[in-house]
C-alpha cells in the first residue's frame, strides 16, 4: 500500500532511533565527563594521596547514579521531542518521493554496513592521531597546565603552592 507522508516520516524517525538515542546519551554524558574532569583535578591537587582512590570511587558512584537517573529521562524526552521537532521538518522539507528515496537509502545494506564500521574507523583514526600528535601536544599541554597553575596560584595568594609543596619543580628540590 502507498504510504502517507506521515507514515514515511514516522518510518524515518524509527530508522534513526539509535542515532537519536546516541544524541540523548551524549546530552547526559557530556556534563558527567565535565564533572569527572573537575573532580579529578581536585582529587589530584587537594586530596591526600592515601584517600585518592576511595574518593575517586565515591565520585564514580555518584556519576553512575546521575547517569542511571538522567539517561532514561533524556532518552524519553528525545523520543518525544523528535516527534514534535524532527517530524514537522521532514514533512515540510521533503516531498513524498524524496521521503521514499530517503527510506530506501537508509535501509540500504551497504549504508548499514558502512555505519556499522564508523566506530571502528573512528577509533583507528583517533588511535593513530593520538600516537602521532601526542609527542608534540603533551609538552604544550603541560606548559599550559603549569602556566595556569601559576596564574591561579598568584590569584589565590599562593594557596595552590601551599596545598602541594611536593609538586615544586625538580630543580627546586634539594638533593
C-alpha positions as a Python dict, from the first residue, in 0.01 Angstrom:
ca = {
    (1, 'X'): (0, 0, 0),
    (2, 'X'): (112, 352, -68),
    (3, 'X'): (249, 509, 247),
    (4, 'X'): (131, 852, 353),
    (5, 'X'): (379, 1130, 417),
    (6, 'X'): (323, 1097, 795),
    (7, 'X'): (391, 721, 777),
    (8, 'X'): (712, 779, 581),
    (9, 'X'): (827, 1042, 831),
    (10, 'X'): (750, 807, 1121),
    (11, 'X'): (944, 529, 950),
    (12, 'X'): (1244, 762, 908),
    (13, 'X'): (1231, 860, 1275),
    (14, 'X'): (1206, 493, 1373),
    (15, 'X'): (1503, 409, 1148),
    (16, 'X'): (1708, 682, 1315),
    (17, 'X'): (1622, 563, 1667),
    (18, 'X'): (1979, 459, 1755),
    (19, 'X'): (2113, 794, 1635),
    (20, 'X'): (1853, 976, 1845),
    (21, 'X'): (1946, 763, 2146),
    (22, 'X'): (2316, 844, 2092),
    (23, 'X'): (2225, 1213, 2093),
    (24, 'X'): (2037, 1166, 2420),
    (25, 'X'): (2326, 972, 2573),
    (26, 'X'): (2566, 1249, 2472),
    (27, 'X'): (2345, 1509, 2638),
    (28, 'X'): (2374, 1327, 2971),
    (29, 'X'): (2734, 1205, 2939),
    (30, 'X'): (2892, 1540, 2846),
    (31, 'X'): (2816, 1707, 3181),
    (32, 'X'): (2921, 1385, 3357),
    (33, 'X'): (3258, 1399, 3181),
    (34, 'X'): (3298, 1761, 3288),
    (35, 'X'): (3215, 1668, 3648),
    (36, 'X'): (3468, 1384, 3640),
    (37, 'X'): (3740, 1608, 3496),
    (38, 'X'): (3680, 1875, 3759),
    (39, 'X'): (3670, 1615, 4037),
    (40, 'X'): (3993, 1454, 3915),
    (41, 'X'): (4165, 1789, 3927),
    (42, 'X'): (4053, 1845, 4287),
    (43, 'X'): (4144, 1489, 4387),
    (44, 'X'): (4496, 1525, 4247),
    (45, 'X'): (4551, 1872, 4391),
    (46, 'X'): (4366, 1864, 4720),
    (47, 'X'): (4308, 1509, 4844),
    (48, 'X'): (4581, 1333, 5041),
    (49, 'X'): (4732, 1052, 4837),
    (50, 'X'): (4611, 779, 5073),
    (51, 'X'): (4247, 892, 5025),
    (52, 'X'): (4250, 949, 4648),
    (53, 'X'): (4141, 603, 4535),
    (54, 'X'): (3849, 587, 4780),
    (55, 'X'): (3745, 942, 4689),
    (56, 'X'): (3760, 861, 4317),
    (57, 'X'): (3539, 555, 4374),
    (58, 'X'): (3283, 770, 4557),
    (59, 'X'): (3285, 1020, 4270),
    (60, 'X'): (3242, 735, 4019),
    (61, 'X'): (2944, 603, 4218),
    (62, 'X'): (2781, 948, 4210),
    (63, 'X'): (2841, 979, 3836),
    (64, 'X'): (2685, 635, 3781),
    (65, 'X'): (2381, 735, 3992),
    (66, 'X'): (2343, 1051, 3787),
    (67, 'X'): (2370, 864, 3455),
    (68, 'X'): (2129, 591, 3569),
    (69, 'X'): (1875, 857, 3665),
    (70, 'X'): (1928, 1105, 3382),
    (71, 'X'): (1968, 874, 3080),
    (72, 'X'): (1609, 738, 3081),
    (73, 'X'): (1465, 1088, 3129),
    (74, 'X'): (1666, 1242, 2845),
    (75, 'X'): (1608, 938, 2622),
    (76, 'X'): (1229, 963, 2669),
    (77, 'X'): (1239, 1337, 2608),
    (78, 'X'): (1448, 1288, 2293),
    (79, 'X'): (1199, 1037, 2154),
    (80, 'X'): (904, 1260, 2242),
    (81, 'X'): (1065, 1577, 2110),
    (82, 'X'): (1172, 1410, 1786),
    (83, 'X'): (801, 1377, 1707),
    (84, 'X'): (746, 1745, 1782),
    (85, 'X'): (1059, 1887, 1616),
    (86, 'X'): (1206, 1646, 1361),
    (87, 'X'): (884, 1510, 1210),
    (88, 'X'): (745, 1852, 1105),
    (89, 'X'): (1079, 1946, 949),
    (90, 'X'): (1091, 1626, 747),
    (91, 'X'): (729, 1673, 635),
    (92, 'X'): (794, 2033, 535),
    (93, 'X'): (1133, 1995, 363),
    (94, 'X'): (1084, 1668, 170),
    (95, 'X'): (837, 1559, -93),
    (96, 'X'): (670, 1217, -69),
    (97, 'X'): (905, 1087, -337),
    (98, 'X'): (1213, 1221, -156),
    (99, 'X'): (1097, 1063, 169),
    (100, 'X'): (1056, 728, -10),
    (101, 'X'): (1408, 761, -153),
    (102, 'X'): (1546, 851, 188),
    (103, 'X'): (1381, 546, 347),
    (104, 'X'): (1526, 325, 72),
    (105, 'X'): (1870, 481, 113),
    (106, 'X'): (1877, 450, 491),
    (107, 'X'): (1752, 93, 466),
    (108, 'X'): (2039, 2, 231),
    (109, 'X'): (2257, -292, 339),
    (110, 'X'): (2569, -108, 219),
    (111, 'X'): (2485, 203, 423),
    (112, 'X'): (2417, -10, 732),
    (113, 'X'): (2748, -190, 684),
    (114, 'X'): (2927, 144, 645),
    (115, 'X'): (2759, 292, 952),
    (116, 'X'): (2847, -22, 1149),
    (117, 'X'): (3211, 32, 1057),
    (118, 'X'): (3215, 401, 1162),
    (119, 'X'): (3305, 338, 1530),
    (120, 'X'): (3594, 111, 1428),
    (121, 'X'): (3716, 361, 1166),
    (122, 'X'): (3688, 645, 1417),
    (123, 'X'): (3879, 451, 1684),
    (124, 'X'): (4152, 357, 1435),
    (125, 'X'): (4189, 721, 1331),
    (126, 'X'): (4186, 854, 1690),
    (127, 'X'): (4446, 595, 1798),
    (128, 'X'): (4678, 697, 1512),
    (129, 'X'): (4627, 1071, 1566),
    (130, 'X'): (4694, 1039, 1940),
    (131, 'X'): (5009, 834, 1879),
    (132, 'X'): (5128, 1075, 1610),
    (133, 'X'): (5042, 1406, 1780),
    (134, 'X'): (5099, 1323, 2148),
    (135, 'X'): (5477, 1389, 2147),
    (136, 'X'): (5414, 1738, 2009),
    (137, 'X'): (5095, 1816, 2205),
    (138, 'X'): (5186, 1684, 2552),
    (139, 'X'): (5463, 1942, 2616),
    (140, 'X'): (5224, 2220, 2512),
    (141, 'X'): (4952, 2082, 2741),
    (142, 'X'): (5197, 2050, 3030),
    (143, 'X'): (5319, 2407, 2973),
    (144, 'X'): (4960, 2532, 2969),
    (145, 'X'): (4883, 2340, 3290),
    (146, 'X'): (5194, 2479, 3459),
    (147, 'X'): (5115, 2835, 3345),
    (148, 'X'): (4751, 2808, 3453),
    (149, 'X'): (4856, 2670, 3790),
    (150, 'X'): (5096, 2965, 3832),
    (151, 'X'): (4822, 3212, 3735),
    (152, 'X'): (4576, 3050, 3978),
    (153, 'X'): (4840, 3028, 4249),
    (154, 'X'): (4913, 3401, 4217),
    (155, 'X'): (4539, 3481, 4208),
    (156, 'X'): (4478, 3281, 4529),
    (157, 'X'): (4770, 3433, 4711),
    (158, 'X'): (4980, 3117, 4695),
    (159, 'X'): (4715, 2875, 4822),
    (160, 'X'): (4779, 2618, 4550),
    (161, 'X'): (5153, 2601, 4613),
    (162, 'X'): (5084, 2573, 4988),
    (163, 'X'): (4850, 2276, 4923),
    (164, 'X'): (5102, 2080, 4722),
    (165, 'X'): (5463, 2150, 4814),
    (166, 'X'): (5562, 1811, 4670),
    (167, 'X'): (5479, 1937, 4319),
    (168, 'X'): (5753, 2200, 4308),
    (169, 'X'): (5977, 2184, 4002),
    (170, 'X'): (6253, 1923, 4031),
    (171, 'X'): (6525, 2191, 4019),
    (172, 'X'): (6389, 2348, 4340),
    (173, 'X'): (6422, 2025, 4539),
    (174, 'X'): (6740, 1986, 4744),
    (175, 'X'): (6947, 1684, 4656),
}
